[in-house]
mmCIF file of C-alpha atoms and ligand atoms in Angstrom:
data_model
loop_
_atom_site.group_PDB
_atom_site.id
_atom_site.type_symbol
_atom_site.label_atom_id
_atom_site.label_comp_id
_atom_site.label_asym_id
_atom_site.label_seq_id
_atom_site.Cartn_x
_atom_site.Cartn_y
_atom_site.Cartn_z
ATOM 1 C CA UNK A 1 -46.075 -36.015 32.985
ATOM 2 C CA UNK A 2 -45.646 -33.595 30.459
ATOM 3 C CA UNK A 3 -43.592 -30.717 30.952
ATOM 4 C CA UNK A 4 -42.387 -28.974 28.108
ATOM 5 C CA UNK A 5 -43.438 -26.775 25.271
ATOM 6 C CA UNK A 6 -42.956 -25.236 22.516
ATOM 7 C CA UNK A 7 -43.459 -21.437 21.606
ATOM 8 C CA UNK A 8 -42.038 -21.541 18.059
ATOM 9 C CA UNK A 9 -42.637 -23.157 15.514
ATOM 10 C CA UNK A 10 -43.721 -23.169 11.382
ATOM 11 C CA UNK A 11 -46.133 -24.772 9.317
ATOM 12 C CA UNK A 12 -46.105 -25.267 5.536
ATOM 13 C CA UNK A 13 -48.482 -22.124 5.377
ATOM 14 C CA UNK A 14 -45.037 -20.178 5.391
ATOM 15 C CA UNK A 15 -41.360 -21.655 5.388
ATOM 16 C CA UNK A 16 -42.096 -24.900 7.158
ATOM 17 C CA UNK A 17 -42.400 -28.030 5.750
ATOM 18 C CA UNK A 18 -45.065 -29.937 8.167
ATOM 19 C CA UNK A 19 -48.470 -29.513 7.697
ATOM 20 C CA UNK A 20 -50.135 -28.044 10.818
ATOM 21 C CA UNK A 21 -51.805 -31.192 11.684
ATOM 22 C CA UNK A 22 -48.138 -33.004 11.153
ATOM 23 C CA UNK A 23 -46.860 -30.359 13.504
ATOM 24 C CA UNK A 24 -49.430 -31.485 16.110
ATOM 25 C CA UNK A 25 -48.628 -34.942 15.557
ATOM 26 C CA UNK A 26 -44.905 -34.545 16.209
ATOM 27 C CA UNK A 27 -46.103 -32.283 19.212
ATOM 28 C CA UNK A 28 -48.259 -35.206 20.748
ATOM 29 C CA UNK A 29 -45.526 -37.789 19.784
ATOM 30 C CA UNK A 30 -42.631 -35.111 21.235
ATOM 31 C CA UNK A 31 -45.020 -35.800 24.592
ATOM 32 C CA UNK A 32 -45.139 -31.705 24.726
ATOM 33 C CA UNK A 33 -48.046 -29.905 26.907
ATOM 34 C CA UNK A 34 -48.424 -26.939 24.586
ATOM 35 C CA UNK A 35 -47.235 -25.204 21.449
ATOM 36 C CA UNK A 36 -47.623 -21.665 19.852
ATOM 37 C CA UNK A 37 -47.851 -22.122 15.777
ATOM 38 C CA UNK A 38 -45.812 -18.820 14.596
ATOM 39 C CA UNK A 39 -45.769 -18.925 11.384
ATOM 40 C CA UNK A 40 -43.832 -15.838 9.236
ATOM 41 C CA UNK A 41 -46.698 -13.119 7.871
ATOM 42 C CA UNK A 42 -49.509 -15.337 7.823
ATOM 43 C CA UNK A 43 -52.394 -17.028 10.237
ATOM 44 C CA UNK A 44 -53.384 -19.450 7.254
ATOM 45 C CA UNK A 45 -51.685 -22.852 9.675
ATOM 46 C CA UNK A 46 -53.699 -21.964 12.631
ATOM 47 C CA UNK A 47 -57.357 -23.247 12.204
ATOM 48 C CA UNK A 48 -56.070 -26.158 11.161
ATOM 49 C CA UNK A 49 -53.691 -26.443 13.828
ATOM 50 C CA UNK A 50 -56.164 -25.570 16.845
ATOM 51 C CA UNK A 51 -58.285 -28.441 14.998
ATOM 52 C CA UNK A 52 -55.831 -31.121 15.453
ATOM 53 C CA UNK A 53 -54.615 -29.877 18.902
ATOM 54 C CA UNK A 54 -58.581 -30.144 19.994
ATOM 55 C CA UNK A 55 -58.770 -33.598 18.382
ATOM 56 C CA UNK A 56 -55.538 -34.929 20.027
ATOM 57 C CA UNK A 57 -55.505 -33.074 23.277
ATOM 58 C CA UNK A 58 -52.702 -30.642 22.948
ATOM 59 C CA UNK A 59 -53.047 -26.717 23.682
ATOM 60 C CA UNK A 60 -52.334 -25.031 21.096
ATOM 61 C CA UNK A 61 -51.633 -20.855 21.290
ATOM 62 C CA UNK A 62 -52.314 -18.872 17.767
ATOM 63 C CA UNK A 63 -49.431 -16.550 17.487
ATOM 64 C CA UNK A 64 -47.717 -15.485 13.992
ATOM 65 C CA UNK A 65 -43.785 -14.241 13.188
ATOM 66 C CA UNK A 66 -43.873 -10.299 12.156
ATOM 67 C CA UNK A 67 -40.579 -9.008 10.544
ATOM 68 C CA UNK A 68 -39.694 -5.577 11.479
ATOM 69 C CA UNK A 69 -37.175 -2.984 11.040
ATOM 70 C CA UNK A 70 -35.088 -1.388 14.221
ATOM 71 C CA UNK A 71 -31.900 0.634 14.521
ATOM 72 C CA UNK A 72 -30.586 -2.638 14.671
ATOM 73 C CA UNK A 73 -31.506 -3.761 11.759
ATOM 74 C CA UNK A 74 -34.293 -6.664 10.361
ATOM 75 C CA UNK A 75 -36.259 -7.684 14.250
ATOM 76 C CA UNK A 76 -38.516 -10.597 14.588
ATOM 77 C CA UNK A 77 -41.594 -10.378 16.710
ATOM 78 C CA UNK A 78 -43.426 -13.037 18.200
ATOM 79 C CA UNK A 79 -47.573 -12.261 18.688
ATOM 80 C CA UNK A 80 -48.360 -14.696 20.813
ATOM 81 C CA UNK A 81 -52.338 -15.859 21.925
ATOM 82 C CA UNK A 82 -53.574 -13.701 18.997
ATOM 83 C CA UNK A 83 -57.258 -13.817 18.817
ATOM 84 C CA UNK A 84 -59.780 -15.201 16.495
ATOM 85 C CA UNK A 85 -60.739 -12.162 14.531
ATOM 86 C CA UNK A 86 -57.354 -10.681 13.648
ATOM 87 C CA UNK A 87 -59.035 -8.147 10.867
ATOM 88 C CA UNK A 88 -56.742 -5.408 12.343
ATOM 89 C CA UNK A 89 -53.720 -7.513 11.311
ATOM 90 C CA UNK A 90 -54.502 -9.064 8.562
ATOM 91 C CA UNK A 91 -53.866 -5.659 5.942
ATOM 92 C CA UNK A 92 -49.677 -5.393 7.829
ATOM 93 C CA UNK A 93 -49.707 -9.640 7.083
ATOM 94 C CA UNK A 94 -50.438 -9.185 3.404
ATOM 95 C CA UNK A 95 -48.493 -5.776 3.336
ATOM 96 C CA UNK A 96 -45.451 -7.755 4.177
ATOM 97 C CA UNK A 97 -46.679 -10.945 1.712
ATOM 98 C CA UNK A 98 -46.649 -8.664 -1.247
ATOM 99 C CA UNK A 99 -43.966 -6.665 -0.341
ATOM 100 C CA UNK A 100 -41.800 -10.326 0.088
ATOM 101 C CA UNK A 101 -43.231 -11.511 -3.755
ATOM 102 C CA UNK A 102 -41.031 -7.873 -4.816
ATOM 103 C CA UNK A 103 -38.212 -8.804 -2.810
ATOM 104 C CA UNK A 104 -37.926 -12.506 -4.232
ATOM 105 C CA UNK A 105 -38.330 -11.597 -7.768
ATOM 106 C CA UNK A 106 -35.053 -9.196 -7.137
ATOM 107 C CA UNK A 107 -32.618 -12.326 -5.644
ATOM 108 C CA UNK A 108 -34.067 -14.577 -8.529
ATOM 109 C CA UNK A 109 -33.246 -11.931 -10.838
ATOM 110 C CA UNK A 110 -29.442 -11.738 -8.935
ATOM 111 C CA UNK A 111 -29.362 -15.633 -8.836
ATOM 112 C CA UNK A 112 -29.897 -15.227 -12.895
ATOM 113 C CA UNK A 113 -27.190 -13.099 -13.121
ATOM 114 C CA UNK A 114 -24.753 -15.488 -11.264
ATOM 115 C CA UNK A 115 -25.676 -18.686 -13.527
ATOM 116 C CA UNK A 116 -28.255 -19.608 -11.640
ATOM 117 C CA UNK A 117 -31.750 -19.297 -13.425
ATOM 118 C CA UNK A 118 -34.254 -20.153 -11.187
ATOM 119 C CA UNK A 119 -38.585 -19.546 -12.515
ATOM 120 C CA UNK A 120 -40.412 -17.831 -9.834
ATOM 121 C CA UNK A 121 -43.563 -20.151 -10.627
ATOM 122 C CA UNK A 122 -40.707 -23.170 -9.072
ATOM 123 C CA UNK A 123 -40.550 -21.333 -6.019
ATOM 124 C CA UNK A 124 -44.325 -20.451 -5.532
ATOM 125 C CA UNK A 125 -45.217 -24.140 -6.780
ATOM 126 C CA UNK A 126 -42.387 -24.980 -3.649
ATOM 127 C CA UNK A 127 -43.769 -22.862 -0.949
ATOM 128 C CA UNK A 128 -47.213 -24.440 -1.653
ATOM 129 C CA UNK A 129 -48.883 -21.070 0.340
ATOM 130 C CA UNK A 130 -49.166 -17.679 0.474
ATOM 131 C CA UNK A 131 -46.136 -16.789 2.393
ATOM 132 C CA UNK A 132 -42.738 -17.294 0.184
ATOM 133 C CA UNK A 133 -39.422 -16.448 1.379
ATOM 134 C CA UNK A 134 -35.437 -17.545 1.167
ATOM 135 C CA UNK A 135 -36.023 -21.320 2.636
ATOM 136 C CA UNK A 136 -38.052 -22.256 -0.470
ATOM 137 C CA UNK A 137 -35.395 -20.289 -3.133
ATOM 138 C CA UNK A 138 -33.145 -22.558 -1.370
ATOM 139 C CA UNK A 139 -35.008 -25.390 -1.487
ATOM 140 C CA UNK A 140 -35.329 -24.872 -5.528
ATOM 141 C CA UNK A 141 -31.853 -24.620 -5.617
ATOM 142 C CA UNK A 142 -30.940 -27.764 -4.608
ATOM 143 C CA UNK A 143 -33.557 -29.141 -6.543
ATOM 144 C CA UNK A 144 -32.040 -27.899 -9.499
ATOM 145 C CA UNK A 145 -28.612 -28.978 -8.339
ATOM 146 C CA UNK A 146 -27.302 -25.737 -7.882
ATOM 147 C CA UNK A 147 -26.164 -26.153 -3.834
ATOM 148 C CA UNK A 148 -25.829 -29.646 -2.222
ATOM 149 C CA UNK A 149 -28.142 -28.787 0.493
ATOM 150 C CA UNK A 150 -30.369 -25.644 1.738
ATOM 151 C CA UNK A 151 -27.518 -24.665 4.516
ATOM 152 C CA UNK A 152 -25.075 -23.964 1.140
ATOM 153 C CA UNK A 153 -27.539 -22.172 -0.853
ATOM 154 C CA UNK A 154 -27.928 -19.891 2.567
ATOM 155 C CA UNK A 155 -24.106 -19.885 3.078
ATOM 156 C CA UNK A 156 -23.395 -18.888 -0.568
ATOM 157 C CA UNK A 157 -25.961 -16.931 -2.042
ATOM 158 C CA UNK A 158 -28.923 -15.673 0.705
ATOM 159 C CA UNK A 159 -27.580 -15.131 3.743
ATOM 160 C CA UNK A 160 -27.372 -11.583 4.657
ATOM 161 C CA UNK A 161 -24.591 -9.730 2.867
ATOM 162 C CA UNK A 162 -24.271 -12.464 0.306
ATOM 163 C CA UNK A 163 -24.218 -12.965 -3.565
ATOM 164 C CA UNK A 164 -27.933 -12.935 -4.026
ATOM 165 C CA UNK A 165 -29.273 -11.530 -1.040
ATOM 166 C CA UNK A 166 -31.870 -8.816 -0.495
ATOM 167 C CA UNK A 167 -33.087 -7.215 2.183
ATOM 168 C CA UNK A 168 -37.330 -7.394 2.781
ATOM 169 C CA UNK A 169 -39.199 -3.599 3.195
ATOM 170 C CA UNK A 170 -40.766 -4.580 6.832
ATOM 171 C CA UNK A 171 -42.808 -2.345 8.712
ATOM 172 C CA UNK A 172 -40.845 -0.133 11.720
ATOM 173 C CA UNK A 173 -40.473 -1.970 15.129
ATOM 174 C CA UNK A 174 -42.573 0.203 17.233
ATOM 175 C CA UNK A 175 -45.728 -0.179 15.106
ATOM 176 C CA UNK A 176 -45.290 -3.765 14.661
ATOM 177 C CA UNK A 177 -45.442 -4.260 17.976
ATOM 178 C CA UNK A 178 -48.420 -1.722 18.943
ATOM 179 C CA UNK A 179 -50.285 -3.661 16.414
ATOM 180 C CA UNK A 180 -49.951 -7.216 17.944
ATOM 181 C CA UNK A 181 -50.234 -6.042 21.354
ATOM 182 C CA UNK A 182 -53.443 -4.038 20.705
ATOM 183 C CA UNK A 183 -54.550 -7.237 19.608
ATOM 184 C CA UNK A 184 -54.782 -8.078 22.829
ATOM 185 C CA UNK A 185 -51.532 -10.930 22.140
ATOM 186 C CA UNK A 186 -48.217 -10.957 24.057
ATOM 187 C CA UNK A 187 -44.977 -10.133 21.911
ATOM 188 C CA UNK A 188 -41.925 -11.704 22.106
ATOM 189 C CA UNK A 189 -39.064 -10.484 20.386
ATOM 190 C CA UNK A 190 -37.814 -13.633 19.060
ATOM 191 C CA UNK A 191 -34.067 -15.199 19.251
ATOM 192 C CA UNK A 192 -32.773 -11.684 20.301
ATOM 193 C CA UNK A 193 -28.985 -12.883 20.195
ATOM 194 C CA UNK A 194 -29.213 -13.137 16.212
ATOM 195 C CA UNK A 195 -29.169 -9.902 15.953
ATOM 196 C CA UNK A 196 -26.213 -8.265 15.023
ATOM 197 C CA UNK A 197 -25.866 -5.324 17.187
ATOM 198 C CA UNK A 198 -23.661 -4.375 20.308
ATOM 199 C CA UNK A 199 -26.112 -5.594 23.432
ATOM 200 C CA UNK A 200 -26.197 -1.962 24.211
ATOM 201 C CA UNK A 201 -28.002 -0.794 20.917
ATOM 202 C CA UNK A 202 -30.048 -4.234 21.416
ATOM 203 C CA UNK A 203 -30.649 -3.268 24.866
ATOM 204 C CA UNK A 204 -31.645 0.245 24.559
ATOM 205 C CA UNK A 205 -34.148 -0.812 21.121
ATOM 206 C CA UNK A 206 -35.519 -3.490 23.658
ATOM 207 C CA UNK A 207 -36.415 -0.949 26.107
ATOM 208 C CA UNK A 208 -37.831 1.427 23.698
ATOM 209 C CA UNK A 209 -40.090 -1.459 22.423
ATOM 210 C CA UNK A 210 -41.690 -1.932 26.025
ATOM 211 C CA UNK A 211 -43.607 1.360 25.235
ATOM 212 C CA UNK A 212 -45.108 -0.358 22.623
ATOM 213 C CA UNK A 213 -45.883 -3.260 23.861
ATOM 214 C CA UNK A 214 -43.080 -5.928 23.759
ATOM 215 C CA UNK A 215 -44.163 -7.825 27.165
ATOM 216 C CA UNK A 216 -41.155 -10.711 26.697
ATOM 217 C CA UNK A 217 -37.871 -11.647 25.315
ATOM 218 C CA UNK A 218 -37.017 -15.146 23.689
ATOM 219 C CA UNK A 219 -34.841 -16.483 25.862
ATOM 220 C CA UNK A 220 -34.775 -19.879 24.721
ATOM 221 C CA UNK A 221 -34.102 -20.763 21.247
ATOM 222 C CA UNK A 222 -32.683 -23.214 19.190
ATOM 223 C CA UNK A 223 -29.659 -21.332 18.296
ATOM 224 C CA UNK A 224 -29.204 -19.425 21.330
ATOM 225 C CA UNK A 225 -26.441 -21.246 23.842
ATOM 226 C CA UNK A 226 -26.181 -21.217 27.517
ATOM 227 C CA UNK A 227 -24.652 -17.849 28.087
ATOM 228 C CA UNK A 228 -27.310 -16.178 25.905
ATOM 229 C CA UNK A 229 -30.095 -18.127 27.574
ATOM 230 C CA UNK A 230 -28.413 -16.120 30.600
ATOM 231 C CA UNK A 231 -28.250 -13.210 29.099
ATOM 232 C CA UNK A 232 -31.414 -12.705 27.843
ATOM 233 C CA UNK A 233 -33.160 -14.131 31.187
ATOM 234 C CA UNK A 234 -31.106 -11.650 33.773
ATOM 235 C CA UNK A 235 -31.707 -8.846 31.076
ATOM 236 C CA UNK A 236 -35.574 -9.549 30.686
ATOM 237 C CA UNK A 237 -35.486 -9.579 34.484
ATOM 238 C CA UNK A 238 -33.938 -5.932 34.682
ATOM 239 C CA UNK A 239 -36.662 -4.440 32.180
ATOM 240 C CA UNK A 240 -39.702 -6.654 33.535
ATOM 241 C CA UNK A 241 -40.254 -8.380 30.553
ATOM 242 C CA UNK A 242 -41.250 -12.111 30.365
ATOM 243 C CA UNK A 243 -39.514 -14.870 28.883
ATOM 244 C CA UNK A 244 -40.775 -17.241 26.420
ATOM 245 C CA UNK A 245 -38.793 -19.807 24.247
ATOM 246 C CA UNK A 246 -39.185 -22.333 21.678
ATOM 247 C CA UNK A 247 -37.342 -24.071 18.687
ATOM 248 C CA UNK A 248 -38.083 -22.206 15.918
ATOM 249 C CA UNK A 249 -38.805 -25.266 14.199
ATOM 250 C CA UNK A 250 -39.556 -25.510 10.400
ATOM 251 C CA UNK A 251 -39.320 -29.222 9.423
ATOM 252 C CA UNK A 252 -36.897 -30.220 6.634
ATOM 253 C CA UNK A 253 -35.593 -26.624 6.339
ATOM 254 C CA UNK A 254 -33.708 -26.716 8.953
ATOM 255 C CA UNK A 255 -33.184 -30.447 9.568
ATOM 256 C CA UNK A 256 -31.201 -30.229 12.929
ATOM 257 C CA UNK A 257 -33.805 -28.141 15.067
ATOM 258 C CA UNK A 258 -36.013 -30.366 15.878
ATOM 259 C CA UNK A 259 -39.300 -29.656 17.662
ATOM 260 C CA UNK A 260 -39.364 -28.565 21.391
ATOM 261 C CA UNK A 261 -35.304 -29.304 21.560
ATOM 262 C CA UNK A 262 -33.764 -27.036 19.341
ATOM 263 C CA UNK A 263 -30.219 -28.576 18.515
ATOM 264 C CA UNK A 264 -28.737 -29.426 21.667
ATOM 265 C CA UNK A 265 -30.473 -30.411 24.793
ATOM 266 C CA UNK A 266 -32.827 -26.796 25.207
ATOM 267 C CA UNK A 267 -35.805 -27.722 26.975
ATOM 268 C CA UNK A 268 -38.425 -24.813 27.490
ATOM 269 C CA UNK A 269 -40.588 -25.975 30.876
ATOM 270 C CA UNK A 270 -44.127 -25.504 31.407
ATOM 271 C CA UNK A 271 -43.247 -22.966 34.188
ATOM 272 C CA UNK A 272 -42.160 -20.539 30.876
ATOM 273 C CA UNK A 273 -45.987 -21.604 29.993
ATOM 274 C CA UNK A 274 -47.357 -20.349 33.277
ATOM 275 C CA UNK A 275 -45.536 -17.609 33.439
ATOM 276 C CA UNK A 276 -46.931 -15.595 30.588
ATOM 277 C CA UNK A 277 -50.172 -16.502 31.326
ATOM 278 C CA UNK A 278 -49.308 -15.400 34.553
ATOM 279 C CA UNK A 279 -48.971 -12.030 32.793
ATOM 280 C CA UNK A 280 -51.816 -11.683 30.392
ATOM 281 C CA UNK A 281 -54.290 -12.216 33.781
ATOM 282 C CA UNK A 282 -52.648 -9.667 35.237
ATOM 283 C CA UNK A 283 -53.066 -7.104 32.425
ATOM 284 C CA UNK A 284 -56.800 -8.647 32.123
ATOM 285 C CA UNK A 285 -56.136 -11.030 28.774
ATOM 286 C CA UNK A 286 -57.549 -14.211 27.914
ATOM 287 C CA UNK A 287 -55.092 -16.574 28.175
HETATM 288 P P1 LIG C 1 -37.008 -14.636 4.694
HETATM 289 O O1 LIG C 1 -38.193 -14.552 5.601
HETATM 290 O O2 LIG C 1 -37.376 -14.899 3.298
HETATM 291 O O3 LIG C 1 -36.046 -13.500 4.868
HETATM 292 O O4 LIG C 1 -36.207 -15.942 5.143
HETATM 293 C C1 LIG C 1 -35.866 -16.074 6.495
HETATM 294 C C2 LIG C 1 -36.060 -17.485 6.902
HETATM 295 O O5 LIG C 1 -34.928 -18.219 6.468
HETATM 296 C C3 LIG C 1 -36.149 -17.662 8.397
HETATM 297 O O6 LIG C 1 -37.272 -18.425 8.702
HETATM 298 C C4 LIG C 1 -34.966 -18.430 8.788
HETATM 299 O O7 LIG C 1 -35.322 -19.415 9.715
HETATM 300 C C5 LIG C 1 -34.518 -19.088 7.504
HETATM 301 N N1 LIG C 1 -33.072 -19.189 7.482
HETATM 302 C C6 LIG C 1 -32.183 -18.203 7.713
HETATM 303 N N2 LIG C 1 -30.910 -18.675 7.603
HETATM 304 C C7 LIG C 1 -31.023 -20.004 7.301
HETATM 305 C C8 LIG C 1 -30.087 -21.063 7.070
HETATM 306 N N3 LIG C 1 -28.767 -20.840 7.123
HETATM 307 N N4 LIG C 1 -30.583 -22.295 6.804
HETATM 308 C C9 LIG C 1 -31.908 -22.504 6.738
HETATM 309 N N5 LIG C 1 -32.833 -21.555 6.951
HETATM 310 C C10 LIG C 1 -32.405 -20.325 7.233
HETATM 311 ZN ZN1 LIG C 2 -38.890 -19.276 8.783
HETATM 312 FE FE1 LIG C 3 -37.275 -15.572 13.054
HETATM 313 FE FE1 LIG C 4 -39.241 -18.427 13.250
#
């Protein structure tokens, strides 16, 4: 019986390292009912990925990773069951592409300066798609010898506050999330305990988001323990948001996550599944 899923995850068509039809594979192999494919600013992964998941029997939900800016600073949101013809979308998706080319020219141009000469042609011939970001600077650097491994180049150099780090120009929260949900897809504001803010700035930016459309909170996730799991859960409960949850898997990037287990034992049950689409038949979505 299969009873677990997966509502995060990355292809190579942004920071991942699986092809969407690996992804699938591993899915199938991983014996998991269903996965969403959310990859960072882009849908490129998912025709290719509803493809395989037809061919080898495993649901697969279209969703997509938008990075947006709160009073908390950077928030990721989770569109989840977007539809076929995201036109509406797809102007905010290259918006955020472009805007992310800018933004990785500036930390090569800071890795330069530190001894570290890195040409951006590397890290687009790296990334292999549209979407490049900090996993596939890292991934240069070690190819260059620079850092041992991707987890040192992110310790070191791009991890927020850092050497060589620079922040990404994202769109604001609230629009973000109008924009998915009128869409018609459910958003998740993914692993909420990363962000750094006191749970009562989080709290009250959650609540403000549910105006706009944020219909769950990420309750499971890879780096999210027990207590947050909790947390997020009894807090979800007390706004009547949904819960959804998922690895955030992204292949050889982040080689301890690995697909619908996170690092430890996290599970994410079918009834998560149900739930949502519990939800969207409610508020008269396709699930
Ligand atoms: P960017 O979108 O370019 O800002 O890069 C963010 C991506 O880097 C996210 O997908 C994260 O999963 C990934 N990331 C953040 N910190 C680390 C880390 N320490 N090791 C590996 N990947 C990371
Ligand atoms: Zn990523
Ligand atoms: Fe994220
Ligand atoms: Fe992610």
């Amino acid at each position: 019986m299969k009873n677990c899923i997966d509502l995060h995850t990355h292809t190579l068509a942004s920071d991942g390292t699986d092809t969407p039809t690996e992804l699938v594979d591993l899915a199938v192999a991983a014996e998991l009912a269903a996965i969403a494919v959310t990859d960072h600013d882009t849908v490129a992964g998912l025709a290719e990925a509803e493809a395989a998941g037809r061919a080898q029997g495993l649901e697969v939900i279209r969703g997509c990773e938008l990075s947006v800016q709160s009073s908390c600073g950077e928030l990721h949101l989770l569109g989840l069951w977007l539809p076929h013809d995201v036109a509406g979308l797809e102007q905010a998706l290259a918006l955020s592409r472009a805007r992310r080319n800018v933004r990785n020219q500036v930390i090569l141009e800071k890795l330069g300066r530190l001894g570290m000469p890195i040409a951006y042609d590397a890290v687009c011939e790296e990334a292999g798609g549209e979407v490049i970001g900090r996993p596939h600077i890292a991934q240069v650097m070690v190819q260059q010898g620079y850092v041992p491994h991707v987890r040192a180049a992110f310790d070191g150099y791009l991890r927020a506050g850092a050497a060589a780090y620079v922040p990404k120009e994202v769109i604001a929260a609230a629009e973000g999330a109008a924009l998915l949900a009128g869409l018609g897809a459910t958003v998740s504001l993914a692993h909420p305990m990363l962000v750094r803010a006191p749970r009562a700035e989080l709290e009250t930016v959650i609540a403000a988001l549910r105006t706009h459309g944020l219909d769950a909170l990420e309750a499971f996730h890879a780096e999210h323990s027990q207590g947050d799991e909790q947390y997020i859960k009894a807090l979800a409960g007390r706004l009547g948001l949904g819960i959804s949850g998922g690895s955030d898997y992204h292949g050889r990037t982040k080689p301890s996550v690995r697909l619908g287990s996170g690092r430890g034992g996290m599970r994410v049950g079918t009834a998560v599944l149900d739930a949502l689409k519990e939800r969207r038949v409610k508020a008269g979505l396709p699930v």
